[in-house]
Short mmCIF file of C-alpha atoms and ligand atoms in Angstrom, two decimals:
data_model
loop_
_atom_site.label_atom_id
_atom_site.label_comp_id
_atom_site.label_asym_id
_atom_site.label_seq_id
_atom_site.Cartn_x
_atom_site.Cartn_y
_atom_site.Cartn_z
CA MET L 1 -0.99 7.35 14.33
CA ILE L 2 -2.78 9.92 12.22
CA LEU L 3 -0.37 12.28 10.48
CA LEU L 4 -1.99 15.44 9.14
CA ASN L 5 0.19 16.96 6.44
CA LEU L 6 -1.05 20.52 5.91
CA LYS L 7 1.25 20.89 2.84
CA THR L 8 1.02 24.56 1.82
CA TYR L 9 -2.75 24.67 1.72
CA GLU L 10 -2.57 27.18 4.54
CA GLN L 11 -1.23 30.58 3.58
CA THR L 12 -1.61 32.27 6.96
CA ILE L 13 -0.77 31.11 10.46
CA LYS L 14 -4.44 31.10 11.48
CA ASN L 15 -5.41 27.67 10.16
CA PRO L 16 -2.30 25.71 11.18
CA LEU L 17 -2.89 26.89 14.73
CA PHE L 18 -6.60 26.10 14.47
CA PHE L 19 -5.74 22.60 13.21
CA ALA L 20 -3.16 22.13 15.97
CA ASP L 21 -5.82 23.06 18.54
CA ILE L 22 -8.23 20.56 17.02
CA ALA L 23 -5.59 17.82 17.08
CA LYS L 24 -4.88 18.57 20.75
CA GLU L 25 -8.57 18.32 21.63
CA VAL L 26 -9.08 15.05 19.74
CA VAL L 27 -5.93 13.55 21.31
CA GLY L 28 -7.34 14.55 24.70
CA GLU L 29 -10.63 12.85 23.93
CA THR L 30 -9.32 9.68 22.29
CA GLY L 31 -5.67 9.14 23.26
CA VAL L 32 -4.84 8.47 19.60
CA ARG L 33 -1.52 9.91 18.45
CA ILE L 34 -2.15 12.76 16.01
CA VAL L 35 0.80 14.53 14.39
CA VAL L 36 0.39 17.85 12.58
CA ALA L 37 2.89 18.89 9.88
CA PRO L 38 2.40 22.61 9.14
CA PRO L 39 4.26 24.65 6.51
CA ALA L 40 7.88 25.35 7.51
CA ALA L 41 7.31 29.02 8.28
CA TYR L 42 4.72 28.09 10.91
CA LEU L 43 6.67 25.40 12.74
CA LYS L 44 7.75 27.60 15.63
CA GLU L 45 4.31 28.92 16.55
CA SER L 46 2.70 25.53 15.96
CA ALA L 47 5.20 23.74 18.21
CA GLU L 48 4.66 26.33 20.94
CA ARG L 49 0.97 25.49 20.77
CA TYR L 50 0.95 21.72 20.29
CA ALA L 51 3.41 19.04 21.35
CA ASP L 52 3.28 16.71 18.34
CA ILE L 53 4.44 18.83 15.40
CA PHE L 54 6.47 17.46 12.47
CA ALA L 55 8.23 19.30 9.68
CA GLN L 56 7.26 18.44 6.12
CA HIS L 57 10.90 18.25 5.07
CA VAL L 58 14.37 18.28 6.59
CA ASP L 59 17.72 18.61 4.86
CA ALA L 60 20.65 16.33 5.52
CA PHE L 61 23.12 19.19 5.93
CA GLU L 62 24.72 20.31 9.15
CA PRO L 63 24.09 23.96 10.00
CA GLY L 64 26.50 26.03 7.89
CA ALA L 65 26.86 27.25 4.34
CA HIS L 66 23.65 25.74 2.95
CA THR L 67 21.32 28.52 1.85
CA GLY L 68 17.63 27.81 2.24
CA SER L 69 18.04 24.46 3.93
CA ILE L 70 16.32 23.18 7.07
CA PRO L 71 18.82 21.35 9.31
CA ALA L 72 17.70 18.81 11.92
CA GLU L 73 19.33 20.92 14.64
CA VAL L 74 17.00 23.82 13.83
CA LEU L 75 13.94 21.57 14.13
CA ALA L 76 15.19 20.37 17.51
CA GLN L 77 15.61 23.98 18.68
CA LEU L 78 12.00 24.67 17.68
CA HIS L 79 10.79 21.69 19.76
CA VAL L 80 9.47 20.00 16.65
CA LYS L 81 9.15 16.21 17.21
CA GLY L 82 10.13 14.86 13.80
CA SER L 83 9.88 15.23 10.07
CA LEU L 84 8.59 13.73 6.89
CA ILE L 85 11.47 12.88 4.57
CA ASN L 86 11.25 12.28 0.81
CA HIS L 87 7.56 13.12 0.48
CA SER L 88 6.35 12.48 -3.06
CA GLU L 89 6.14 16.24 -3.57
CA LYS L 90 9.66 16.78 -2.15
CA ARG L 91 11.72 13.82 -3.32
CA ILE L 92 15.44 13.72 -2.50
CA PRO L 93 18.26 11.33 -3.52
CA LYS L 94 18.69 8.08 -1.56
CA ASP L 95 21.98 9.12 0.04
CA ALA L 96 20.30 12.32 1.26
CA ILE L 97 17.41 10.29 2.75
CA LYS L 98 19.88 8.11 4.64
CA ALA L 99 21.84 11.12 5.88
CA ALA L 100 18.67 13.00 6.89
CA VAL L 101 17.42 10.02 8.92
CA GLU L 102 20.79 9.73 10.68
CA ARG L 103 21.01 13.44 11.46
CA MET L 104 17.43 13.50 12.78
CA HIS L 105 18.02 10.53 15.07
CA HIS L 106 21.32 12.05 16.19
CA VAL L 107 19.43 15.06 17.57
CA GLY L 108 16.67 12.86 19.03
CA LEU L 109 13.92 13.48 16.47
CA GLU L 110 11.60 11.03 14.71
CA THR L 111 11.50 10.19 11.02
CA VAL L 112 8.74 9.26 8.60
CA VAL L 113 10.30 8.35 5.25
CA CYS L 114 7.88 8.34 2.33
CA ALA L 115 8.03 5.83 -0.50
CA GLU L 116 6.03 5.39 -3.67
CA ASN L 117 5.65 1.61 -3.72
CA PRO L 118 6.37 -1.57 -1.72
CA GLU L 119 9.83 -2.18 -3.21
CA GLU L 120 11.01 1.35 -2.49
CA SER L 121 9.49 1.08 1.00
CA ALA L 122 11.55 -2.03 1.72
CA GLU L 123 14.72 -0.46 0.33
CA LEU L 124 14.31 2.73 2.38
CA SER L 125 13.44 0.79 5.54
CA GLN L 126 17.10 -0.25 5.61
CA PHE L 127 17.95 3.35 6.57
CA GLU L 128 16.18 2.63 9.90
CA PRO L 129 13.54 5.39 9.95
CA ASN L 130 10.89 5.17 12.67
CA PHE L 131 8.18 4.90 10.03
CA ILE L 132 7.85 4.23 6.32
CA ALA L 133 4.81 5.86 4.71
CA VAL L 134 3.79 4.30 1.44
CA GLU L 135 1.88 6.63 -0.88
CA PRO L 136 1.16 5.84 -4.55
CA PRO L 137 1.69 9.29 -6.15
CA GLU L 138 -1.20 8.94 -8.59
CA LEU L 139 -3.71 8.75 -5.70
CA ILE L 140 -2.43 11.77 -3.78
CA GLY L 141 -5.14 14.42 -3.61
CA SER L 142 -7.52 12.17 -5.56
CA GLY L 143 -10.03 11.43 -2.82
CA VAL L 144 -9.63 7.74 -3.73
CA SER L 145 -7.91 5.96 -0.88
CA VAL L 146 -4.92 3.69 -1.33
CA SER L 147 -6.33 1.38 1.34
CA THR L 148 -9.59 0.74 -0.49
CA SER L 149 -8.46 1.03 -4.12
CA LYS L 150 -4.98 -0.53 -3.94
CA PRO L 151 -4.93 -2.70 -0.80
CA GLU L 152 -2.27 -4.94 -2.39
CA VAL L 153 0.22 -2.03 -2.22
CA ILE L 154 -0.19 -1.91 1.55
CA THR L 155 -0.19 -5.67 2.08
CA LYS L 156 2.98 -6.05 0.06
CA THR L 157 4.68 -3.12 1.80
CA VAL L 158 3.88 -4.57 5.21
CA GLN L 159 5.18 -8.00 4.14
CA LEU L 160 8.40 -6.69 2.60
CA ILE L 161 9.20 -4.44 5.55
CA LYS L 162 8.60 -7.30 7.98
CA LYS L 163 11.28 -9.21 6.09
CA THR L 164 13.70 -6.32 5.57
CA ASN L 165 13.48 -4.37 8.80
CA PRO L 166 10.65 -5.40 11.16
CA LYS L 167 11.41 -2.59 13.62
CA VAL L 168 10.11 -0.03 11.13
CA ARG L 169 6.42 0.82 11.46
CA VAL L 170 4.27 1.32 8.39
CA LEU L 171 1.86 4.13 7.55
CA CYS L 172 -0.06 4.58 4.33
CA GLY L 173 -1.48 7.60 2.61
CA ALA L 174 -2.93 9.06 -0.58
CA GLY L 175 -6.62 9.79 -0.94
CA VAL L 176 -7.49 8.79 2.65
CA SER L 177 -10.87 10.44 3.15
CA THR L 178 -13.13 8.40 5.43
CA LYS L 179 -13.27 6.40 8.61
CA ASP L 180 -13.58 3.24 6.48
CA ASP L 181 -10.35 4.11 4.64
CA VAL L 182 -8.56 4.27 7.99
CA GLN L 183 -10.21 1.08 9.24
CA LYS L 184 -9.06 -0.73 6.09
CA ALA L 185 -5.51 0.63 6.44
CA LEU L 186 -5.28 -0.76 9.98
CA GLU L 187 -6.76 -4.11 8.95
CA LEU L 188 -4.09 -4.38 6.26
CA GLY L 189 -1.40 -4.15 8.93
CA THR L 190 -0.41 -0.48 9.08
CA ASP L 191 0.11 1.56 12.23
CA GLY L 192 -1.82 4.49 10.82
CA VAL L 193 -2.38 6.91 8.00
CA LEU L 194 -1.18 10.21 6.66
CA LEU L 195 -3.52 12.54 4.91
CA ALA L 196 -3.87 16.10 3.74
CA SER L 197 -6.69 17.28 1.48
CA ALA L 198 -9.64 15.50 3.10
CA PHE L 199 -8.72 17.06 6.45
CA VAL L 200 -7.85 20.61 5.39
CA LYS L 201 -10.94 20.79 3.17
CA ALA L 202 -13.37 19.17 5.60
CA LYS L 203 -16.45 21.27 6.42
CA ASN L 204 -16.02 20.38 10.07
CA PRO L 205 -12.39 19.31 10.56
CA LYS L 206 -12.83 18.46 14.23
CA GLU L 207 -15.76 16.16 13.61
CA PHE L 208 -13.88 14.60 10.70
CA LEU L 209 -10.81 13.95 12.86
CA GLN L 210 -12.94 12.54 15.68
CA GLN L 211 -14.41 10.06 13.21
CA LEU L 212 -10.98 8.94 11.96
CA ALA L 213 -9.62 8.66 15.49
CA SER L 214 -12.59 6.56 16.62
CA VAL L 215 -11.28 3.69 14.48
CA PHE L 216 -8.12 3.13 16.59
O1 G3P N 301 1.25 13.44 2.93
C1 G3P N 301 -0.06 13.02 2.70
C2 G3P N 301 -0.45 13.22 1.30
O2 G3P N 301 0.52 13.14 0.33
C3 G3P N 301 -1.72 12.60 0.90
O3 G3P N 301 -2.44 13.65 0.40
O4 G3P N 301 -4.44 14.91 -0.11
O5 G3P N 301 -4.25 12.52 -0.79
O6 G3P N 301 -4.53 13.10 1.61
P1 G3P N 301 -4.01 13.53 0.28
#
């Protein structure tokens, strides 16, 4: 899987839709699963356009008196497929992670729980998310890939999760910028990568995505 987190780089709907179209085309060409996570305000239009849209965050609350929150039920109504939870830039307490995973699965949506290191990955895998994404915070946005600069983080995460909860699949992210970074991530035992800056800033995002997808 390639998960493209658009963060809030995009301030108008134009680019999220453009990126969703690109993802659709590259999926059509390669068959590789590509998920796009646009800013919250653009989820509805993005999900109408492309089938594999994730939210960047979901709250553990049921719909009700929770101002400003994003409940799982709302994502389901929008035909969003899943959500990141506990991204490094949107950390939430452990009990909220557990509750968010449960609520998402209750409404039939997928979960990618982010963790900062192998130990936290193993701990959070006990909440039974579909995926754990390990991302060392210091490499996020750096252009220096976790898979090439800190391969031991990935190897250890994969090992610990195999012991703790082998059903959970592992992704890695932070600084992923090239085809080789993706190749290395797969060799180290992950099921894919998540990335943001290298994709949104690419001169030719489609060509860039085609290159990454060619590794799978
Ligand atoms: O969610 C992916 C992200 O945190 C990694 O960001 O810009 O290093 O690819 P980036």
